[in-house]
Coordinates of C-alpha atoms in Angstrom, one line a residue:
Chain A
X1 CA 0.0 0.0 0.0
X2 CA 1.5 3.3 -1.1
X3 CA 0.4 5.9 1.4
X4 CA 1.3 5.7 4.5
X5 CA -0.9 4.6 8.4
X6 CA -3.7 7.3 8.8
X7 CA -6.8 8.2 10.4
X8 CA -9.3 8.9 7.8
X9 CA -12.1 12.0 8.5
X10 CA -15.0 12.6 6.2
X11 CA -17.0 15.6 7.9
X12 CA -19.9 17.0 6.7
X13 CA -19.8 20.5 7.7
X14 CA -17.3 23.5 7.8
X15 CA -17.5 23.7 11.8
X16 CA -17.1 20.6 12.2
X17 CA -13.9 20.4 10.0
X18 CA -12.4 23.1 12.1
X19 CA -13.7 21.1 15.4
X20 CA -11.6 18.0 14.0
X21 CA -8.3 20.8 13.1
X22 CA -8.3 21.8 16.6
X23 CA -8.7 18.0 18.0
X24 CA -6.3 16.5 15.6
X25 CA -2.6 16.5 15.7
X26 CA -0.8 16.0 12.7
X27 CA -4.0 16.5 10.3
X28 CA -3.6 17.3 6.5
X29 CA -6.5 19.0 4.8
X30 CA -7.9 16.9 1.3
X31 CA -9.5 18.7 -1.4
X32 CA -9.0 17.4 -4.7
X33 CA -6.0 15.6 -3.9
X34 CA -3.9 16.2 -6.7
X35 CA -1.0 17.9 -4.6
X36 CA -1.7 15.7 -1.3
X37 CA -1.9 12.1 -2.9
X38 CA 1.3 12.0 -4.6
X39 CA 2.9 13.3 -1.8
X40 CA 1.2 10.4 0.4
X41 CA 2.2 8.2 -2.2
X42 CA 5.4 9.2 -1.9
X43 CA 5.4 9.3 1.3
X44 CA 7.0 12.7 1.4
X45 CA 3.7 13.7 3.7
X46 CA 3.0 11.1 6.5
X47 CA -0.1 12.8 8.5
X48 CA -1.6 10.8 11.3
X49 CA -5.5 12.2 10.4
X50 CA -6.7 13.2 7.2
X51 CA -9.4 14.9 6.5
X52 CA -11.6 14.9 3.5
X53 CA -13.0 18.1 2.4
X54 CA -14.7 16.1 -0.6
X55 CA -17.9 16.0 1.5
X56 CA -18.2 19.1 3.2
X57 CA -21.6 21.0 2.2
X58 CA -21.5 24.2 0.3
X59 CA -18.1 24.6 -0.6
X60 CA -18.4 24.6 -4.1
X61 CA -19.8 27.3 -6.1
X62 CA -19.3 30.1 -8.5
X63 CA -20.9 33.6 -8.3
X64 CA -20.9 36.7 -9.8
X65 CA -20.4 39.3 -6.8
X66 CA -20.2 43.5 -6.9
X67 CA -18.9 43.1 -10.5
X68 CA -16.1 40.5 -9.5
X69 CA -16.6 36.9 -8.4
X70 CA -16.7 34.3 -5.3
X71 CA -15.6 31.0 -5.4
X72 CA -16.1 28.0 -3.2
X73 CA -13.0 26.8 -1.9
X74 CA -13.8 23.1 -3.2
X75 CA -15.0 24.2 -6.7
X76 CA -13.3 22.2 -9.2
X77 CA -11.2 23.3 -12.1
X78 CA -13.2 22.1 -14.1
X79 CA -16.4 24.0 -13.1
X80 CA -14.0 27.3 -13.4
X81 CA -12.9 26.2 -17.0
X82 CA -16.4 25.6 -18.4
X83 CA -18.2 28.5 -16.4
X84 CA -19.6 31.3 -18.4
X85 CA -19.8 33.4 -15.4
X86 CA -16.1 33.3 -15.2
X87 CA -15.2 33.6 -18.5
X88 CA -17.7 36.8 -18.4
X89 CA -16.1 38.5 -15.0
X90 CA -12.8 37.1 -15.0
X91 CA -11.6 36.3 -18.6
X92 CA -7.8 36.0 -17.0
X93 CA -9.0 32.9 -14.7
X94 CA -10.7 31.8 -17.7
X95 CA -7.7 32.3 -20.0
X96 CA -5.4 30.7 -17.2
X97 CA -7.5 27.5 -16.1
X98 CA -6.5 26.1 -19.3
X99 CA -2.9 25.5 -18.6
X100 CA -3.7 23.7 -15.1
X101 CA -2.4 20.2 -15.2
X102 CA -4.5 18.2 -17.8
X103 CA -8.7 17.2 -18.2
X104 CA -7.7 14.8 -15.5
X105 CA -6.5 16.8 -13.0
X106 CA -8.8 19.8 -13.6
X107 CA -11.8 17.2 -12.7
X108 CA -10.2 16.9 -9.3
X109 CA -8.4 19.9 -8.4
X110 CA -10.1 23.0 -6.3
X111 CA -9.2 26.2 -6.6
X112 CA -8.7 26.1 -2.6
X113 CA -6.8 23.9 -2.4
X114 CA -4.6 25.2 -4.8
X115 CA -4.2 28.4 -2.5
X116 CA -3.3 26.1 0.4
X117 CA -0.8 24.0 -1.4
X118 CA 0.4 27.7 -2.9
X119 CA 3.3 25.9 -5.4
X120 CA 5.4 29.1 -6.7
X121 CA 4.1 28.1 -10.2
X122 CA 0.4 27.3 -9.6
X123 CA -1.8 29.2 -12.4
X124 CA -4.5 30.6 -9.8
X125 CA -2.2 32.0 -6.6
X126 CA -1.2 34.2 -9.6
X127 CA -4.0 35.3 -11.6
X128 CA -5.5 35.9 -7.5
X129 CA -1.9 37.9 -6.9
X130 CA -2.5 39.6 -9.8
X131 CA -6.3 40.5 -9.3
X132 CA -5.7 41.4 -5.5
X133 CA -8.5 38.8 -4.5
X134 CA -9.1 38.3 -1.2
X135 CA -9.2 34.7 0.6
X136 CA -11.3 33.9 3.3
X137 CA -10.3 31.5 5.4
X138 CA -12.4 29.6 8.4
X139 CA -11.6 28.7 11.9
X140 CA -12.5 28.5 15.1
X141 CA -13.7 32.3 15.6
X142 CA -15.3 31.9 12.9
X143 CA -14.1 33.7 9.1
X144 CA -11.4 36.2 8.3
X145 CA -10.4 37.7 5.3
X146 CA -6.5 37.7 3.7
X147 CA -5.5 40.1 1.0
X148 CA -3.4 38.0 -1.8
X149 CA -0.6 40.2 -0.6
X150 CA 0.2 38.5 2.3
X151 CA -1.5 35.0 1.7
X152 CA 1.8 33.5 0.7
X153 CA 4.1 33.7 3.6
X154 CA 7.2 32.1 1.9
X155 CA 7.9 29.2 -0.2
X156 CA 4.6 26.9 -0.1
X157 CA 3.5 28.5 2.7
X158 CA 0.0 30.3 3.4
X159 CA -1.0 32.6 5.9
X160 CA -3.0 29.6 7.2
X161 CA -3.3 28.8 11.2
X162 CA -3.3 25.3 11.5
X163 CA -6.8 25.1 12.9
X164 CA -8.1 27.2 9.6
X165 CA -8.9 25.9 6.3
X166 CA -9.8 27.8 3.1
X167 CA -13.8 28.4 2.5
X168 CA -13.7 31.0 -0.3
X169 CA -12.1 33.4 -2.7
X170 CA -13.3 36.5 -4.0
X171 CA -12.0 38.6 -7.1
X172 CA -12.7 42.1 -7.5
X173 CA -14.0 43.0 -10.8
X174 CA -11.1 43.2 -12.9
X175 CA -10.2 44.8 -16.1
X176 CA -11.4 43.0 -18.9
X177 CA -7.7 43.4 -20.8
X178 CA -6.2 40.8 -19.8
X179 CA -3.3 38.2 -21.4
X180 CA -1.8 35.5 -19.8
X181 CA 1.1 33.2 -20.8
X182 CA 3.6 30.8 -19.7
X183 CA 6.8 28.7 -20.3
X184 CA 6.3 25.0 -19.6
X185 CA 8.7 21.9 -20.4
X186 CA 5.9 19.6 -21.5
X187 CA 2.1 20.3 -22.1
X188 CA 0.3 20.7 -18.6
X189 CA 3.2 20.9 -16.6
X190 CA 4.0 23.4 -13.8
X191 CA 5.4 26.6 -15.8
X192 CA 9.1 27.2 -15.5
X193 CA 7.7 31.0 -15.8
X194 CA 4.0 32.4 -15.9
X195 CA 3.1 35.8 -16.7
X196 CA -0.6 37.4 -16.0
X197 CA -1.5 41.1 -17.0
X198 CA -4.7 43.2 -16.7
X199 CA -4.6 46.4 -18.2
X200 CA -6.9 48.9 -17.5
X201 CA -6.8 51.3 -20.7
X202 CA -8.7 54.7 -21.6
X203 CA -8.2 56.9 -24.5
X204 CA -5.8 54.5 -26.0
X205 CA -3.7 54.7 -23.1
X206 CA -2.3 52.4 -20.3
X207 CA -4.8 54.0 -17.1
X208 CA -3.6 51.5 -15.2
X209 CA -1.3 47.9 -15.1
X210 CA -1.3 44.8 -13.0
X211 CA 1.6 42.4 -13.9
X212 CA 2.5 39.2 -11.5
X213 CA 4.6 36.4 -12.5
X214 CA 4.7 32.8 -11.1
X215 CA 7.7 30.2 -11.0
X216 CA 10.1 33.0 -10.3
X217 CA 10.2 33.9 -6.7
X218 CA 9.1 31.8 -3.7
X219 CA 5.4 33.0 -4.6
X220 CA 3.8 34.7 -7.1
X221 CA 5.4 38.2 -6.9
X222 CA 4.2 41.7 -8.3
X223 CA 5.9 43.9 -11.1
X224 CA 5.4 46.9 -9.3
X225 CA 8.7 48.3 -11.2
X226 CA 6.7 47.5 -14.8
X227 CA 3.3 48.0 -13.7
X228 CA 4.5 52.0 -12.6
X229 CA 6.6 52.4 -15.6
X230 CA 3.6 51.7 -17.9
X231 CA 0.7 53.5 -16.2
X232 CA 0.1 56.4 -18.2
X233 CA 1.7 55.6 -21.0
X234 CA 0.8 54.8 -24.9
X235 CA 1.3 51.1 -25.4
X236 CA 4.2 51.0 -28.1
X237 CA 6.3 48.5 -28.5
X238 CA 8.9 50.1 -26.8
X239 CA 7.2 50.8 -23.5
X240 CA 6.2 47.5 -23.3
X241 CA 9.7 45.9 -23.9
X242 CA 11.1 48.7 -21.3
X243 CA 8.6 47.9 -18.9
X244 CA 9.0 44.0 -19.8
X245 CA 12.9 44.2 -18.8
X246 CA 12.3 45.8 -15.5
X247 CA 11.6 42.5 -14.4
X248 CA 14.9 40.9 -15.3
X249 CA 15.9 42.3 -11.5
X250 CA 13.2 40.6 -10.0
X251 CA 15.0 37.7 -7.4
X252 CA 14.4 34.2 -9.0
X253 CA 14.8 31.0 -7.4
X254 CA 17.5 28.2 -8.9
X255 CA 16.4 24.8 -9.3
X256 CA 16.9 21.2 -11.3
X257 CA 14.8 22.8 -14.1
X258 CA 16.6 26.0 -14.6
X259 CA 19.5 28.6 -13.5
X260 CA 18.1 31.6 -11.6
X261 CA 19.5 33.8 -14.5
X262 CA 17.4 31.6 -17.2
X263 CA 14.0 32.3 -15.3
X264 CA 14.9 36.3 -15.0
X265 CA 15.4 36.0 -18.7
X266 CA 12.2 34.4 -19.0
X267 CA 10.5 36.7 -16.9
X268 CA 10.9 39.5 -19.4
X269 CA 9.6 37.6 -22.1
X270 CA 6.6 36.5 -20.4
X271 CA 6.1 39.8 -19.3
X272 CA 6.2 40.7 -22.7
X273 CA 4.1 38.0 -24.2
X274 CA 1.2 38.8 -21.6
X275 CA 1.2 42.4 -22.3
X276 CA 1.2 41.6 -26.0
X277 CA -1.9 39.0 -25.7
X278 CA -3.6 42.0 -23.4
X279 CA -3.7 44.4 -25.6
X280 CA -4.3 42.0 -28.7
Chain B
X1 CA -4.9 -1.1 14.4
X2 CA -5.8 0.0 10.6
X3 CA -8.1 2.3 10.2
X4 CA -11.1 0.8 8.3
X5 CA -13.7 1.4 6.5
X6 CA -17.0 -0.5 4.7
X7 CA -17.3 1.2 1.3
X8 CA -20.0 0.3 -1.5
X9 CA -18.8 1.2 -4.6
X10 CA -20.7 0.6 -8.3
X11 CA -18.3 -0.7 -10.7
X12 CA -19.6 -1.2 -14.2
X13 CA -23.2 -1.5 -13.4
X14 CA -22.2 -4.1 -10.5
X15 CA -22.1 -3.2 -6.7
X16 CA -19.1 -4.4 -4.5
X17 CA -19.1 -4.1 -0.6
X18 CA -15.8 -4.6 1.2
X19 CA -14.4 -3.6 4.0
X20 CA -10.8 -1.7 3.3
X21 CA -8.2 0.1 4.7
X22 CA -8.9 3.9 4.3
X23 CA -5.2 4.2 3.0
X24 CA -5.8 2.1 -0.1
X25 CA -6.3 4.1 -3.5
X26 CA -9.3 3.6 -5.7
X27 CA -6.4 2.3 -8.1
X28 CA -5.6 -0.6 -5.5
X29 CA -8.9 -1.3 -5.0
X30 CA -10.3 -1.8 -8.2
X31 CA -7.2 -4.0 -9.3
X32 CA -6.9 -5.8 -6.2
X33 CA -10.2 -5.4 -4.0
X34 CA -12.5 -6.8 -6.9
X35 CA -9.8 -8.1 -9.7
X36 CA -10.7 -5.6 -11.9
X37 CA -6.5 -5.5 -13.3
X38 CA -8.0 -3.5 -16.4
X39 CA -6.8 -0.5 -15.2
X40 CA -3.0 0.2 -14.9
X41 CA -0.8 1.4 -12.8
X42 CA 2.6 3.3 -13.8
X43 CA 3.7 6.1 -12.2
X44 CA 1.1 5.9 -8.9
X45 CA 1.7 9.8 -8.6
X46 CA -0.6 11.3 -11.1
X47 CA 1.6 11.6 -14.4
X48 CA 1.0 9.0 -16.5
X49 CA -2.7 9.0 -16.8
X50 CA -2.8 4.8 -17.0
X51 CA -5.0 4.6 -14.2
X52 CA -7.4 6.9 -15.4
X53 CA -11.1 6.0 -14.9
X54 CA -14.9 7.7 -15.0
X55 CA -16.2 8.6 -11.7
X56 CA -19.5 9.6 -12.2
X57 CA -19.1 9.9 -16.1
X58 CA -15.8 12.1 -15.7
X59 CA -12.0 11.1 -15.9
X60 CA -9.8 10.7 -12.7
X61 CA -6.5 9.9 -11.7
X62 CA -7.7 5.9 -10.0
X63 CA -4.0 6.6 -8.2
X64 CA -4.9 9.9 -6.6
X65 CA -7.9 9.0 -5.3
X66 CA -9.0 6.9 -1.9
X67 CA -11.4 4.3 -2.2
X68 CA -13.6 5.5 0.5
X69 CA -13.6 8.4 -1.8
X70 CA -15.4 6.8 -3.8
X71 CA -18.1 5.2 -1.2
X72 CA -21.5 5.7 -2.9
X73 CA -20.1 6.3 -6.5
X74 CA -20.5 4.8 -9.9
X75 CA -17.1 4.1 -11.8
X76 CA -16.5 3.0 -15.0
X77 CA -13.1 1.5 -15.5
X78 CA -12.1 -0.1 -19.1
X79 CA -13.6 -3.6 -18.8
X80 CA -17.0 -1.6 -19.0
X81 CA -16.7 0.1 -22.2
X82 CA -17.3 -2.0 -24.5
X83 CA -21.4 -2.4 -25.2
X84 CA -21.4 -6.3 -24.4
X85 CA -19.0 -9.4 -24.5
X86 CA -18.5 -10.2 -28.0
X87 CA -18.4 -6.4 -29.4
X88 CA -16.1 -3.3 -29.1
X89 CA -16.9 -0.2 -27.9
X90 CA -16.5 2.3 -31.5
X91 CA -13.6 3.6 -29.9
X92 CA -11.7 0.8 -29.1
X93 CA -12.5 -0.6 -32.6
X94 CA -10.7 2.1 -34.0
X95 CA -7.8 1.5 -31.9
X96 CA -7.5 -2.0 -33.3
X97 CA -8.1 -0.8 -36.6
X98 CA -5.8 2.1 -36.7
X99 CA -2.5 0.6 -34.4
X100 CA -3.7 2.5 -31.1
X101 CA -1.9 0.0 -29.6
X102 CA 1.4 -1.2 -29.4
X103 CA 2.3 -2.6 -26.0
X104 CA -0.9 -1.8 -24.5
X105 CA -0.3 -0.4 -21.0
X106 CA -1.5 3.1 -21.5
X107 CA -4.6 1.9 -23.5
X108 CA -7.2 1.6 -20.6
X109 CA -6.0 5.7 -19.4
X110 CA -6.4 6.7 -23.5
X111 CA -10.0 4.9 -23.7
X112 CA -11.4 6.6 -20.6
X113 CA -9.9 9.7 -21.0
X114 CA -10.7 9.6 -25.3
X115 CA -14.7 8.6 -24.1
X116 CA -14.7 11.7 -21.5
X117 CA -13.6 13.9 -24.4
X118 CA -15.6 13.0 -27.4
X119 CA -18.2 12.9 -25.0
X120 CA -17.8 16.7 -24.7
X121 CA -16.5 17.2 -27.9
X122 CA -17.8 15.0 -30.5
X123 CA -15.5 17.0 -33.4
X124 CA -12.2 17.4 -32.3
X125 CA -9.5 18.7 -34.3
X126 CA -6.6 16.9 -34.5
X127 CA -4.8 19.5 -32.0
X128 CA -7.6 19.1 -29.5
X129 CA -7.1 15.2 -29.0
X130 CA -3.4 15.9 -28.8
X131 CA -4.4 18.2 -25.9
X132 CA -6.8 15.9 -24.8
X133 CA -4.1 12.9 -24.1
X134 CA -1.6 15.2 -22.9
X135 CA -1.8 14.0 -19.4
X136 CA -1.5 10.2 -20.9
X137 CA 1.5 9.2 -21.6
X138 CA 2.5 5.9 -24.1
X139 CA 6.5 5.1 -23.7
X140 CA 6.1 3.0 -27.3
X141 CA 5.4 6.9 -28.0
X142 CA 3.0 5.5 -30.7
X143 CA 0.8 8.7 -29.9
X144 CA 0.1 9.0 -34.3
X145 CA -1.9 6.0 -33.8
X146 CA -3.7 6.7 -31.6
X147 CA -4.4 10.5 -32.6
X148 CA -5.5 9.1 -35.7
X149 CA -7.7 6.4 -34.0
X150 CA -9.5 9.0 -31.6
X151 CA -10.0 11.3 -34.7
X152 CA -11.4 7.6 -36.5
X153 CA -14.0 7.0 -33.3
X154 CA -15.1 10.4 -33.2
X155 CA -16.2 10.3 -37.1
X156 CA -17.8 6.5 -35.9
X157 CA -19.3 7.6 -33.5
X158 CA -21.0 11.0 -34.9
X159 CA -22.9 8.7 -37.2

């Protein structure tokens, strides 16, 4: 048997989830289990309880809210790829969802739980970094909200108290310019380097920019340098490459699949690339 | 002591009850559980799509999944495509007839995840099955085969 001795959980209920997260030492969270089961597989997580979200009551939804959107925590990736209301208030989820993983793995993955496992690539941490949503998380005082901003507290880490667990995420109505692209090995893969841009543009000029990148730094980090350089400005080609390469001095991690120096360079053309497809 | 659980789980029309350690996968359980060996296992951490079955009509990774998980659910694995004993499924005729297979281990995670698709997309292009199977991988790499057989079974089976 692959994963390893555990005390399974199914609850029904969000209180009750948090009652068994403040019982339960050693308990992992399991939403689609996409992230979790491989590493129990592995054995690289060896939790004593787990506890299955998969049943938990009205945790999956989508809705159109003040312009923007809410969405359940255990809503599927699937539901977000074939939603219109999505596609209508958020075309940059829309555009994004499609380079999650594979049909397989969007018919099990949740967009919650792809906040809690926050990898530094993941498509939706970034398009909610660069939407400034806001993530509401559940525990035993009852909800709070946490800007994007300071969700990820380093590398794989949310702002997360062990007896919380993610119920929601909303999105502010968003610009409707918006490109996103990325730079994968292999189809479906986690990007080496993924860029996301909304532009906000009146009188055929940048009013405003919002440029993130993921697979860089720990988390999805901001182009504040790029994003400042741009507002205000015509989009020529040449404000976009200046504003682009800005982001070359951005800090970028170093791992088996490429040299720090390869994902800066990579972050400019991303950058690029995603201003390109915005205005487009 | 294990911790345990008594799970029903429909399986190609059928019903099996057993009683099984909540550890085990779905994948361990269908192959081992109730013999169904139809579905494959390679990588067991959610990359090569051979243990892909329908849960409730849609594709999962078997692998990434617990069988409690799947207490109460209908599954379809790839000993339940085909319409009855002594005839193929459209889609796996068109495997046969267009060398969709070579060695054969990837084939169940191709038909289940090939029936999910041209279920929601009964006119794919030949870019969108190559999408389609990207999370199903075939080490004979004999992916033109079976490209050209999904493209086959979707013509088939739009008549």
């Amino acid at each position: 048997m692959k994963p390893p001795p555990f005390t399974y959980h199914d609850p029904r209920t969000v209180a009750e989830t948090v009652d068994l997260l403040a019982q339960l030492e050693n308990a992992k969270l399991l939403a689609g289990g996409q992230s979790l089961m491989p590493m129990l597989n592995f054995r690289y997580a060896q939790p004593d309880h787990v506890i299955d979200l998969n049943r938990v009551d009205g945790l999956s939804y989508i809705r159109a809210e003040s312009g923007g959107l809410r969405i359940g925590a255990m809503t599927r990736h699937r539901d977000i790829e074939f939603s219109d209301v999505v596609r209508k208030a958020c075309p940059l989820m829309a555009d994004a969802i499609r380079f999650v993983g594979h049909r397989q793995t969007r018919n099990r993955g949740t967009i919650g739980g792809s906040l809690a496992h926050l990898d530094p690539a993941a498509e939706l941490p970034l398009v909610c970094a660069t939407l400034d949503a806001t993530i509401h998380v559940a525990g035993r005082n009852g909800e709070r909200a946490i800007p994007m901003a300071k969700f990820p507290q380093g590398y794989m880490t949310p702002a997360i108290e062990s007896d919380e667990l993610v119920v929601a995420v909303s999105i502010p109505a968003a610009p409707a310019r918006t490109g996103f692209v990325e730079f994968a090995r292999r189809h479906g893969d986690f990007a080496i380097v993924a860029a996301a841009v909304a532009l906000d543009i009146a009188n055929g000029a940048i009013k405003s920019a919002r440029i993130a990148l993921g697979g860089v730094g720990p988390a999805p980090v901001r182009c504040t340098e790029a994003e400042k350089m741009l507002a205000g400005q015509k989009p020529t080609a040449d404000a976009l490459r200046a504003a682009a390469e800005t982001c070359r001095s951005i800090e970028a991690m170093e791992d088996v699949h490429a040299p720090a120096s390869y994902r800066q360079h990579l972050a400019t053309v991303m950058t690029r690339r995603a201003l390109e497809a915005a205005l487009g | 002591m294990a911790d345990t659980r008594k799970i029903t789980v429909t399986v190609n029309k059928a019903p099996y009850t057993r009683t099984v350690e909540t550890r085990l996968t779905l994948a361990d359980f269908l192959r081992h559980e109730i013999g169904l060996t139809g579905t494959h296992l390679g990588c067991e951490h959610g990359v090569c799509g051979a243990c892909t079955v329908l849960l409730e009509g849609r594709t999962a990774r078997s692998c990434l999944m617990l069988a409690v998980q799947a207490d109460g659910g209908n599954i379809v694995t790839v000993e339940g495509i085909a319409p009855n004993d002594t005839e193929l499924h459209p889609l796996q005729q068109a495997f046969q007839d267009n060398h969709g297979l070579q060695c054969g281990f990837c084939t169940p995670g191709m038909l289940t995840t090939l029936i999910e698709f041209l279920g929601d997309n009964p006119d794919p292009t030949e870019i969108e099955v190559r999408e389609a199977i990207s999370g199903n991988l075939c080490r004979c790499t004999g992916y033109q085969g079976i490209v050209d057989a999904a493209l086959d079974a979707a013509k088939r089976m739009r008549k």
